[in-house]
mmCIF file of C-alpha atoms in Angstrom:
data_model
loop_
_atom_site.group_PDB
_atom_site.id
_atom_site.type_symbol
_atom_site.label_atom_id
_atom_site.label_comp_id
_atom_site.label_asym_id
_atom_site.label_seq_id
_atom_site.Cartn_x
_atom_site.Cartn_y
_atom_site.Cartn_z
ATOM 1 C CA MET I 171 16.286 46.939 5.284
ATOM 2 C CA ASN I 172 18.897 49.648 4.818
ATOM 3 C CA GLY I 173 19.975 51.284 1.448
ATOM 4 C CA SER I 174 18.255 52.424 -1.297
ATOM 5 C CA PRO I 175 15.206 50.609 -2.700
ATOM 6 C CA SER I 176 15.882 48.232 -5.664
ATOM 7 C CA ARG I 177 14.532 49.034 -9.045
ATOM 8 C CA ALA I 178 11.776 46.989 -10.403
ATOM 9 C CA GLY I 179 9.649 47.606 -13.431
ATOM 10 C CA PHE I 180 5.923 46.702 -12.835
ATOM 11 C CA ALA I 181 5.355 43.349 -14.061
ATOM 12 C CA GLY I 182 3.848 43.432 -17.742
ATOM 13 C CA ASP I 183 4.397 47.164 -17.722
ATOM 14 C CA ASP I 184 1.812 48.460 -20.338
ATOM 15 C CA LYS I 185 -0.949 50.936 -20.748
ATOM 16 C CA GLN I 186 -3.317 48.821 -18.950
ATOM 17 C CA THR I 187 -1.441 48.415 -15.727
ATOM 18 C CA ILE I 188 -2.827 49.768 -12.665
ATOM 19 C CA ALA I 189 -1.381 49.606 -9.182
ATOM 20 C CA ILE I 190 -3.720 49.370 -6.073
ATOM 21 C CA ALA I 191 -2.361 50.431 -2.610
ATOM 22 C CA GLY I 192 -4.741 48.476 -0.073
ATOM 23 C CA GLY I 193 -5.861 45.204 0.103
ATOM 24 C CA GLY I 194 -9.286 45.716 1.985
ATOM 25 C CA PRO I 195 -12.770 45.605 0.868
ATOM 26 C CA THR I 196 -12.286 48.759 -1.425
ATOM 27 C CA GLY I 197 -8.839 47.590 -3.202
ATOM 28 C CA LEU I 198 -10.172 44.020 -3.774
ATOM 29 C CA ALA I 199 -13.493 45.129 -5.156
ATOM 30 C CA LEU I 200 -11.496 47.683 -7.578
ATOM 31 C CA ALA I 201 -8.938 44.862 -8.812
ATOM 32 C CA LEU I 202 -12.252 42.842 -9.793
ATOM 33 C CA ALA I 203 -13.788 45.747 -11.613
ATOM 34 C CA LEU I 204 -10.751 46.523 -13.710
ATOM 35 C CA HIS I 205 -10.550 43.001 -14.403
ATOM 36 C CA ARG I 206 -14.220 42.936 -15.828
ATOM 37 C CA HIS I 207 -13.108 45.863 -17.895
ATOM 38 C CA GLY I 208 -10.101 44.054 -19.209
ATOM 39 C CA LEU I 209 -7.571 46.141 -17.365
ATOM 40 C CA ARG I 210 -4.564 44.399 -15.415
ATOM 41 C CA ALA I 211 -4.033 45.330 -11.772
ATOM 42 C CA GLU I 212 -1.794 44.394 -8.998
ATOM 43 C CA ILE I 213 -2.634 45.146 -5.127
ATOM 44 C CA PHE I 214 -0.017 46.226 -2.806
ATOM 45 C CA ASP I 215 -1.169 45.747 0.881
ATOM 46 C CA ALA I 216 0.784 47.426 4.086
ATOM 47 C CA ARG I 217 -0.696 44.657 6.042
ATOM 48 C CA GLU I 218 0.306 41.064 6.493
ATOM 49 C CA ARG I 219 -1.743 38.849 4.284
ATOM 50 C CA HIS I 220 -5.188 38.185 5.169
ATOM 51 C CA ALA I 221 -4.911 40.901 8.148
ATOM 52 C CA GLY I 222 -8.392 41.937 6.855
ATOM 53 C CA LEU I 223 -10.115 39.048 8.338
ATOM 54 C CA ALA I 224 -9.515 40.269 11.808
ATOM 55 C CA ASP I 225 -11.942 43.366 10.636
ATOM 56 C CA ARG I 226 -14.817 43.249 13.315
ATOM 57 C CA ARG I 227 -16.952 45.794 11.759
ATOM 58 C CA ILE I 228 -20.533 45.459 10.357
ATOM 59 C CA LEU I 229 -21.482 46.993 7.270
ATOM 60 C CA ALA I 230 -24.585 48.049 5.618
ATOM 61 C CA LEU I 231 -24.787 47.327 2.002
ATOM 62 C CA SER I 232 -27.531 48.695 -0.544
ATOM 63 C CA TYR I 233 -29.442 46.853 -2.911
ATOM 64 C CA GLY I 234 -27.197 48.579 -5.499
ATOM 65 C CA THR I 235 -23.992 47.435 -3.952
ATOM 66 C CA ARG I 236 -25.607 43.908 -3.853
ATOM 67 C CA GLN I 237 -25.793 44.191 -7.947
ATOM 68 C CA THR I 238 -22.237 45.507 -8.066
ATOM 69 C CA LEU I 239 -20.856 42.656 -5.922
ATOM 70 C CA GLU I 240 -22.898 40.123 -8.374
ATOM 71 C CA TRP I 241 -21.251 41.705 -11.051
ATOM 72 C CA LEU I 242 -17.863 41.269 -9.433
ATOM 73 C CA GLY I 243 -18.509 37.823 -9.028
ATOM 74 C CA ALA I 244 -18.312 38.183 -5.140
ATOM 75 C CA TRP I 245 -21.755 37.881 -3.789
ATOM 76 C CA GLU I 246 -22.455 33.993 -3.756
ATOM 77 C CA GLY I 247 -21.969 32.593 -0.774
ATOM 78 C CA LEU I 248 -21.253 35.787 1.363
ATOM 79 C CA PRO I 249 -23.541 35.561 4.576
ATOM 80 C CA ALA I 250 -26.151 38.428 4.259
ATOM 81 C CA THR I 251 -29.171 39.440 6.236
ATOM 82 C CA ALA I 252 -31.623 41.390 4.180
ATOM 83 C CA ILE I 253 -33.143 44.730 5.427
ATOM 84 C CA THR I 254 -36.686 44.543 4.280
ATOM 85 C CA ASN I 255 -38.044 47.521 5.712
ATOM 86 C CA ILE I 256 -36.678 50.702 7.957
ATOM 87 C CA HIS I 257 -38.565 52.413 10.708
ATOM 88 C CA ILE I 258 -37.479 56.194 11.063
ATOM 89 C CA SER I 259 -38.114 57.936 14.377
ATOM 90 C CA HIS I 260 -36.800 60.721 16.503
ATOM 91 C CA ARG I 261 -37.095 60.814 20.277
ATOM 92 C CA GLY I 262 -39.172 63.495 22.038
ATOM 93 C CA GLY I 263 -41.153 64.302 19.142
ATOM 94 C CA LEU I 264 -44.257 63.233 16.566
ATOM 95 C CA GLY I 265 -43.420 61.827 13.406
ATOM 96 C CA ARG I 266 -42.115 58.690 12.026
ATOM 97 C CA ALA I 267 -41.591 57.271 8.471
ATOM 98 C CA ARG I 268 -41.245 53.596 6.865
ATOM 99 C CA LEU I 269 -39.556 52.509 3.926
ATOM 100 C CA THR I 270 -40.027 49.041 2.385
ATOM 101 C CA ALA I 271 -38.564 46.786 0.000
ATOM 102 C CA ALA I 272 -41.997 45.972 -1.509
ATOM 103 C CA GLU I 273 -42.881 49.530 -2.151
ATOM 104 C CA GLN I 274 -39.561 49.954 -3.981
ATOM 105 C CA GLN I 275 -40.141 46.707 -5.830
ATOM 106 C CA VAL I 276 -36.788 45.572 -5.043
ATOM 107 C CA PRO I 277 -35.883 42.037 -2.883
ATOM 108 C CA ALA I 278 -34.224 44.107 -0.242
ATOM 109 C CA LEU I 279 -33.374 47.918 0.676
ATOM 110 C CA GLY I 280 -30.145 46.411 1.784
ATOM 111 C CA TYR I 281 -28.102 43.814 3.355
ATOM 112 C CA VAL I 282 -26.151 43.540 6.734
ATOM 113 C CA VAL I 283 -22.963 41.711 6.590
ATOM 114 C CA ALA I 284 -19.860 41.297 8.572
ATOM 115 C CA ALA I 285 -16.806 43.263 7.152
ATOM 116 C CA ALA I 286 -14.410 40.100 7.524
ATOM 117 C CA ASP I 287 -16.861 37.754 5.473
ATOM 118 C CA LEU I 288 -17.184 40.476 2.693
ATOM 119 C CA ILE I 289 -13.150 40.715 2.812
ATOM 120 C CA ARG I 290 -13.024 36.810 2.456
ATOM 121 C CA THR I 291 -15.438 36.604 -0.425
ATOM 122 C CA LEU I 292 -13.874 39.344 -2.264
ATOM 123 C CA ASP I 293 -10.261 37.618 -1.638
ATOM 124 C CA ARG I 294 -11.561 34.467 -2.747
ATOM 125 C CA ALA I 295 -12.761 36.051 -6.060
ATOM 126 C CA VAL I 296 -9.590 37.886 -6.546
ATOM 127 C CA ALA I 297 -7.424 34.814 -5.909
ATOM 128 C CA GLN I 298 -9.612 32.806 -8.265
ATOM 129 C CA LEU I 299 -8.675 35.134 -11.292
ATOM 130 C CA GLY I 300 -4.813 35.120 -10.349
ATOM 131 C CA ILE I 301 -4.483 38.882 -9.433
ATOM 132 C CA PRO I 302 -1.534 39.524 -7.616
ATOM 133 C CA ILE I 303 -1.438 40.580 -3.982
ATOM 134 C CA HIS I 304 1.933 41.786 -2.394
ATOM 135 C CA ALA I 305 1.899 42.023 1.389
ATOM 136 C CA PRO I 306 3.245 43.456 3.424
ATOM 137 C CA HIS I 307 3.831 46.051 0.886
ATOM 138 C CA ALA I 308 3.370 49.605 1.878
ATOM 139 C CA VAL I 309 3.244 52.136 -0.857
ATOM 140 C CA SER I 310 5.410 55.523 -0.661
ATOM 141 C CA ASP I 311 6.974 58.068 -2.310
ATOM 142 C CA ALA I 312 4.834 58.421 -5.417
ATOM 143 C CA ARG I 313 5.808 60.616 -8.237
ATOM 144 C CA SER I 314 4.319 61.033 -11.795
ATOM 145 C CA GLU I 315 6.763 60.822 -14.582
ATOM 146 C CA GLY I 316 5.635 61.660 -17.962
ATOM 147 C CA GLU I 317 3.189 58.667 -19.189
ATOM 148 C CA GLY I 318 3.636 56.589 -15.797
ATOM 149 C CA ILE I 319 3.984 56.850 -11.935
ATOM 150 C CA ARG I 320 6.911 55.661 -9.894
ATOM 151 C CA PHE I 321 6.525 54.575 -6.293
ATOM 152 C CA THR I 322 8.169 52.602 -3.654
ATOM 153 C CA ALA I 323 6.482 49.616 -2.322
ATOM 154 C CA GLY I 324 8.334 47.328 0.152
ATOM 155 C CA ASP I 325 11.919 47.314 -0.901
ATOM 156 C CA SER I 326 11.302 48.077 -4.429
ATOM 157 C CA GLU I 327 10.497 50.774 -6.802
ATOM 158 C CA ARG I 328 7.928 50.168 -9.162
ATOM 159 C CA THR I 329 6.082 52.075 -12.198
ATOM 160 C CA ALA I 330 2.664 51.901 -13.418
ATOM 161 C CA ARG I 331 0.089 54.065 -15.376
ATOM 162 C CA LEU I 332 -1.899 54.811 -12.493
ATOM 163 C CA LEU I 333 -2.009 54.506 -8.596
ATOM 164 C CA ALA I 334 -5.366 54.188 -7.188
ATOM 165 C CA TYR I 335 -5.308 54.403 -3.382
ATOM 166 C CA ALA I 336 -7.828 52.345 -1.518
ATOM 167 C CA GLU I 337 -6.847 51.995 2.009
ATOM 168 C CA GLY I 338 -6.618 54.175 5.215
ATOM 169 C CA ALA I 339 -7.428 57.694 6.175
ATOM 170 C CA ILE I 340 -6.824 60.857 4.456
ATOM 171 C CA ALA I 341 -3.415 62.345 5.105
ATOM 172 C CA ASP I 342 -3.523 65.828 7.139
ATOM 173 C CA GLY I 343 -1.488 67.404 4.375
ATOM 174 C CA ALA I 344 -4.147 66.586 1.537
ATOM 175 C CA GLU I 345 -6.379 69.245 0.403
ATOM 176 C CA LEU I 346 -9.406 68.312 2.496
ATOM 177 C CA ARG I 347 -12.627 69.581 4.380
ATOM 178 C CA ARG I 348 -13.581 68.247 7.668
ATOM 179 C CA ARG I 349 -16.168 68.521 10.274
ATOM 180 C CA ASP I 350 -15.918 67.072 13.912
ATOM 181 C CA TYR I 351 -19.205 65.937 14.868
ATOM 182 C CA ARG I 352 -18.158 65.696 18.352
ATOM 183 C CA GLN I 353 -19.256 62.162 18.610
ATOM 184 C CA HIS I 354 -18.547 58.655 18.902
ATOM 185 C CA ALA I 355 -20.081 55.373 17.345
ATOM 186 C CA VAL I 356 -20.440 52.642 20.188
ATOM 187 C CA LEU I 357 -20.785 49.367 18.232
ATOM 188 C CA CYS I 358 -22.338 46.048 19.459
ATOM 189 C CA THR I 359 -24.727 43.302 18.964
ATOM 190 C CA VAL I 360 -27.741 42.563 20.629
ATOM 191 C CA ALA I 361 -30.181 39.517 21.282
ATOM 192 C CA THR I 362 -33.947 40.453 21.038
ATOM 193 C CA ARG I 363 -36.970 38.753 22.501
ATOM 194 C CA GLU I 364 -38.791 39.393 19.097
ATOM 195 C CA PRO I 365 -37.524 38.094 15.857
ATOM 196 C CA HIS I 366 -36.301 41.017 13.803
ATOM 197 C CA HIS I 367 -38.005 40.035 10.366
ATOM 198 C CA GLY I 368 -35.641 42.145 8.464
ATOM 199 C CA ARG I 369 -36.553 45.538 10.026
ATOM 200 C CA ALA I 370 -33.954 48.078 10.836
ATOM 201 C CA TRP I 371 -34.439 50.918 12.916
ATOM 202 C CA GLU I 372 -32.977 54.499 12.862
ATOM 203 C CA ARG I 373 -33.826 56.346 16.202
ATOM 204 C CA PHE I 374 -32.662 60.080 15.878
ATOM 205 C CA THR I 375 -32.163 61.455 19.483
ATOM 206 C CA PRO I 376 -30.920 64.902 20.559
ATOM 207 C CA LEU I 377 -27.469 63.355 21.393
ATOM 208 C CA GLY I 378 -27.073 61.504 18.063
ATOM 209 C CA PRO I 379 -28.560 58.582 15.920
ATOM 210 C CA VAL I 380 -29.177 55.269 17.148
ATOM 211 C CA ALA I 381 -29.463 52.484 14.711
ATOM 212 C CA LEU I 382 -30.283 48.838 15.016
ATOM 213 C CA LEU I 383 -29.720 46.397 11.806
ATOM 214 C CA PRO I 384 -30.746 43.068 11.693
ATOM 215 C CA PHE I 385 -27.693 40.906 11.590
ATOM 216 C CA ALA I 386 -28.288 37.138 11.399
ATOM 217 C CA THR I 387 -30.446 36.122 14.324
ATOM 218 C CA GLU I 388 -29.309 39.413 16.460
ATOM 219 C CA MET I 389 -29.263 42.995 15.463
ATOM 220 C CA ALA I 390 -25.888 45.313 15.101
ATOM 221 C CA VAL I 391 -26.105 48.445 17.219
ATOM 222 C CA VAL I 392 -24.616 51.768 16.201
ATOM 223 C CA TYR I 393 -25.298 54.083 19.250
ATOM 224 C CA THR I 394 -24.045 57.476 18.516
ATOM 225 C CA CYS I 395 -23.276 59.833 21.739
ATOM 226 C CA PRO I 396 -21.162 62.913 22.476
ATOM 227 C CA ASP I 397 -17.613 62.130 23.005
ATOM 228 C CA ALA I 398 -17.588 62.938 26.652
ATOM 229 C CA ASP I 399 -20.301 60.188 27.262
ATOM 230 C CA ALA I 400 -18.664 57.638 25.122
ATOM 231 C CA PRO I 401 -16.294 55.932 27.458
ATOM 232 C CA ALA I 402 -18.914 55.942 30.025
ATOM 233 C CA LEU I 403 -21.575 54.618 27.826
ATOM 234 C CA ALA I 404 -19.259 51.892 26.506
ATOM 235 C CA GLY I 405 -18.125 50.919 29.949
ATOM 236 C CA LEU I 406 -21.672 50.020 31.422
ATOM 237 C CA ASP I 407 -22.247 46.832 32.538
ATOM 238 C CA ASP I 408 -24.672 44.523 30.097
ATOM 239 C CA ALA I 409 -28.001 45.129 32.250
ATOM 240 C CA ALA I 410 -27.315 49.051 32.524
ATOM 241 C CA PHE I 411 -26.568 49.160 28.672
ATOM 242 C CA LEU I 412 -29.465 47.157 27.662
ATOM 243 C CA ALA I 413 -31.602 49.488 30.011
ATOM 244 C CA ARG I 414 -29.936 52.541 28.366
ATOM 245 C CA LEU I 415 -30.862 51.142 24.835
ATOM 246 C CA GLN I 416 -34.116 50.121 25.805
ATOM 247 C CA ASP I 417 -35.141 53.521 26.962
ATOM 248 C CA GLN I 418 -34.114 54.920 23.398
ATOM 249 C CA PHE I 419 -36.549 52.418 21.750
ATOM 250 C CA GLY I 420 -39.261 52.124 24.411
ATOM 251 C CA GLU I 421 -41.473 49.209 23.997
ATOM 252 C CA ARG I 422 -41.283 48.713 20.397
ATOM 253 C CA ILE I 423 -38.477 45.917 20.962
ATOM 254 C CA HIS I 424 -36.819 44.406 23.764
ATOM 255 C CA PHE I 425 -33.439 43.647 24.389
ATOM 256 C CA THR I 426 -32.063 40.569 26.271
ATOM 257 C CA ALA I 427 -28.309 40.156 25.978
ATOM 258 C CA VAL I 428 -25.530 42.215 24.296
ATOM 259 C CA THR I 429 -21.887 41.658 23.269
ATOM 260 C CA PRO I 430 -18.800 43.870 24.443
ATOM 261 C CA ARG I 431 -18.896 47.352 23.040
ATOM 262 C CA SER I 432 -16.387 48.833 20.708
ATOM 263 C CA LEU I 433 -15.844 52.886 20.177
ATOM 264 C CA PHE I 434 -15.136 54.687 17.080
ATOM 265 C CA PRO I 435 -14.656 58.631 16.851
ATOM 266 C CA LEU I 436 -16.950 60.177 14.015
ATOM 267 C CA GLY I 437 -16.129 62.821 11.880
ATOM 268 C CA LEU I 438 -16.420 64.085 8.167
ATOM 269 C CA ARG I 439 -13.231 64.330 6.327
ATOM 270 C CA TYR I 440 -13.184 64.495 2.465
ATOM 271 C CA ARG I 441 -10.751 65.308 -0.280
ATOM 272 C CA THR I 442 -11.909 68.232 -2.323
ATOM 273 C CA THR I 443 -10.850 66.260 -5.252
ATOM 274 C CA ALA I 444 -10.562 62.723 -5.829
ATOM 275 C CA VAL I 445 -7.968 62.608 -8.582
ATOM 276 C CA GLY I 446 -4.245 63.669 -9.126
ATOM 277 C CA ALA I 447 -1.344 63.310 -11.363
ATOM 278 C CA ARG I 448 -1.913 59.736 -12.428
ATOM 279 C CA GLN I 449 -3.449 58.985 -9.126
ATOM 280 C CA VAL I 450 -6.969 58.474 -7.750
ATOM 281 C CA TRP I 451 -8.523 58.156 -4.256
ATOM 282 C CA LEU I 452 -11.276 55.816 -3.336
ATOM 283 C CA GLY I 453 -13.470 54.796 -0.109
ATOM 284 C CA ASN I 454 -11.751 56.048 3.012
ATOM 285 C CA ALA I 455 -8.803 57.423 1.288
ATOM 286 C CA ALA I 456 -11.222 59.856 -0.356
ATOM 287 C CA GLN I 457 -13.814 60.467 1.992
ATOM 288 C CA THR I 458 -14.851 59.290 5.529
ATOM 289 C CA LEU I 459 -18.359 59.747 6.428
ATOM 290 C CA HIS I 460 -20.564 59.679 9.372
ATOM 291 C CA PRO I 461 -22.047 55.958 9.675
ATOM 292 C CA VAL I 462 -25.872 57.475 9.430
ATOM 293 C CA ALA I 463 -27.614 56.204 6.664
ATOM 294 C CA GLY I 464 -24.842 53.677 5.942
ATOM 295 C CA GLN I 465 -23.442 55.047 2.985
ATOM 296 C CA GLY I 466 -19.624 54.874 3.205
ATOM 297 C CA TYR I 467 -19.035 51.302 1.344
ATOM 298 C CA ASN I 468 -21.946 52.090 -0.661
ATOM 299 C CA LEU I 469 -20.584 55.168 -2.312
ATOM 300 C CA ALA I 470 -16.915 53.348 -2.602
ATOM 301 C CA LEU I 471 -18.587 50.725 -4.839
ATOM 302 C CA ARG I 472 -20.396 53.167 -7.065
ATOM 303 C CA ASP I 473 -16.978 55.243 -7.674
ATOM 304 C CA ILE I 474 -15.217 51.905 -8.247
ATOM 305 C CA ARG I 475 -17.917 50.939 -10.909
ATOM 306 C CA GLN I 476 -17.732 54.047 -12.553
ATOM 307 C CA LEU I 477 -13.938 54.291 -12.488
ATOM 308 C CA ALA I 478 -13.405 50.910 -14.269
ATOM 309 C CA ARG I 479 -16.149 51.931 -16.790
ATOM 310 C CA THR I 480 -13.898 55.230 -17.522
ATOM 311 C CA LEU I 481 -10.585 53.490 -17.699
ATOM 312 C CA GLY I 482 -11.807 50.669 -19.621
ATOM 313 C CA ALA I 483 -12.641 52.830 -22.418
ATOM 314 C CA ALA I 484 -9.404 54.911 -22.542
ATOM 315 C CA ALA I 485 -6.133 54.384 -24.333
ATOM 316 C CA ASP I 486 -4.214 55.711 -21.130
ATOM 317 C CA PRO I 487 -5.884 54.834 -17.900
ATOM 318 C CA GLY I 488 -3.573 57.595 -15.886
ATOM 319 C CA ALA I 489 -4.003 60.317 -18.592
ATOM 320 C CA ASP I 490 -5.388 63.655 -16.972
ATOM 321 C CA ASP I 491 -8.291 63.903 -19.299
ATOM 322 C CA THR I 492 -9.388 60.081 -18.477
ATOM 323 C CA LEU I 493 -8.905 61.066 -14.654
ATOM 324 C CA SER I 494 -10.788 64.340 -14.896
ATOM 325 C CA ARG I 495 -13.744 62.472 -17.091
ATOM 326 C CA TYR I 496 -14.322 60.061 -14.143
ATOM 327 C CA ALA I 497 -14.283 62.911 -11.215
ATOM 328 C CA ALA I 498 -16.737 64.960 -13.480
ATOM 329 C CA SER I 499 -18.891 61.707 -13.647
ATOM 330 C CA ARG I 500 -18.842 61.091 -10.185
ATOM 331 C CA SER I 501 -19.026 64.670 -8.772
ATOM 332 C CA LEU I 502 -22.937 64.610 -8.498
ATOM 333 C CA ASP I 503 -23.337 61.382 -6.556
ATOM 334 C CA ARG I 504 -20.219 61.850 -4.536
ATOM 335 C CA ASN I 505 -21.197 65.793 -3.292
ATOM 336 C CA ALA I 506 -24.680 64.701 -2.982
ATOM 337 C CA THR I 507 -23.937 61.689 -0.476
ATOM 338 C CA ILE I 508 -21.450 63.707 1.415
ATOM 339 C CA GLY I 509 -23.987 66.432 1.855
ATOM 340 C CA PHE I 510 -26.902 64.007 2.798
ATOM 341 C CA THR I 511 -25.269 62.219 5.391
ATOM 342 C CA ASP I 512 -23.689 65.923 6.737
ATOM 343 C CA THR I 513 -27.312 67.272 7.026
ATOM 344 C CA LEU I 514 -28.929 64.402 8.404
ATOM 345 C CA VAL I 515 -26.298 64.504 11.439
ATOM 346 C CA ARG I 516 -26.536 68.173 12.084
ATOM 347 C CA LEU I 517 -30.385 68.413 11.515
ATOM 348 C CA PHE I 518 -31.263 65.463 13.834
ATOM 349 C CA SER I 519 -28.419 65.545 16.437
ATOM 350 C CA ASN I 520 -29.471 68.441 18.372
ATOM 351 C CA ASP I 521 -32.356 69.727 20.770
ATOM 352 C CA HIS I 522 -33.332 72.894 19.088
ATOM 353 C CA PRO I 523 -37.087 73.263 19.503
ATOM 354 C CA LEU I 524 -37.643 74.561 16.049
ATOM 355 C CA LEU I 525 -35.491 71.854 14.427
ATOM 356 C CA GLY I 526 -37.685 69.284 16.624
ATOM 357 C CA HIS I 527 -40.690 70.568 14.694
ATOM 358 C CA ALA I 528 -38.988 70.571 11.440
ATOM 359 C CA ARG I 529 -37.838 66.824 11.866
ATOM 360 C CA GLY I 530 -41.330 65.720 12.682
ATOM 361 C CA ALA I 531 -42.893 67.581 9.922
ATOM 362 C CA GLY I 532 -40.226 65.914 7.664
ATOM 363 C CA LEU I 533 -40.873 62.716 8.887
ATOM 364 C CA LEU I 534 -44.567 62.856 8.522
ATOM 365 C CA ALA I 535 -44.264 64.237 4.911
ATOM 366 C CA LEU I 536 -41.793 61.228 4.342
ATOM 367 C CA ASP I 537 -44.669 58.922 5.786
ATOM 368 C CA LEU I 538 -47.141 60.390 3.804
ATOM 369 C CA LEU I 539 -45.776 60.752 0.383
ATOM 370 C CA PRO I 540 -44.945 57.856 -1.552
ATOM 371 C CA PRO I 541 -43.153 59.818 -4.441
ATOM 372 C CA LEU I 542 -40.800 61.098 -1.511
ATOM 373 C CA ARG I 543 -40.469 57.869 -0.024
ATOM 374 C CA ARG I 544 -39.275 56.477 -3.522
ATOM 375 C CA PHE I 545 -37.098 59.412 -4.023
ATOM 376 C CA VAL I 546 -35.270 58.727 -0.678
ATOM 377 C CA ALA I 547 -35.094 55.091 -0.899
ATOM 378 C CA ASN I 548 -33.651 55.224 -4.412
ATOM 379 C CA ARG I 549 -31.083 57.544 -3.354
ATOM 380 C CA MET I 550 -29.823 55.270 -0.468
ATOM 381 C CA ILE I 551 -30.030 52.368 -2.966
ATOM 382 C CA PHE I 552 -28.437 53.736 -5.900
ATOM 383 C CA GLY I 553 -26.999 57.084 -5.311
ATOM 384 C CA ALA I 554 -27.803 60.726 -6.416
ATOM 385 C CA ARG I 555 -28.238 59.472 -9.905
ATOM 386 C CA ALA I 556 -30.205 56.528 -8.933
ATOM 387 C CA TRP I 557 -27.529 54.265 -11.088
ATOM 388 C CA PRO I 558 -27.371 50.588 -10.098
#
């Protein structure tokens, strides 16, 4: 459409109005959390309505994330496979560790869901509450103006007290830090001869971690490999790929069939601060993590829950001091989770002999020391501060 965008005030413009850029799982969850705290929000999605249902990713959700989704009214009816125990090992060395839900006294360490199913469940909860979703309405040209923020959405200008970005990658122009792991993830699902019994496997190799996650009656695979090897690995025929996967896990589990493979580049990118002038960034808009330990969406939901709590208690949800309080309250968990995943990748994805001995010693200590296991499990379930 040609010409200048028309001016339109944000419907119900008041001190409780928040605009959300992004209608994926992060934006939908944020809208529900804000509603729980009495805050009015509207969602602006750059994609066509329901485009997220084509998302083919498989997500690992912690038990803490399940608690948050229950609080949001978005857990009941969600198809989810429980992870009751995790087997951690590294190829080419001694040492292994096991984490169990029974030892942590929780129903499950986590759950595996299809991203499309999660989006569908969140979307249904948003629709039931009558929270508006505008699509396709890409958000651009945001500028803070005194007690509000003005931005373009579609062909209109809008205003809000706060603009929350909950979609897309971090812009190159942002103040960010990055690390290129020079790795890709090969994603697929496999059928196995034996039932998985809710067990997840994390197998560290010199070339990168390989994870198996229980997913319905099959297992989801996240196979990390160097960039140069990724096209050839993904392009193997089914028999050759299964043989490669079997070689990584030995005779612990036997693979019988595999789905087509998808490739995703891996790296670390994160904003040094996730707040700005009447703006806040969440999920992949704030940080993109390596999938090891499956912390990406879990961190996003912990951020969302605290943001909604902070804004609900504020007279002006977009004020600098309000956003500063939120950022300070999330600094420990955010930085610790980023550091935790980054350290795991760099420590376990190499063939240095001294680090190989250190990895084995670390896994042995994890297996022999219950307090250490509880610490690691609680961190994965609830974050650095073990908040549900």
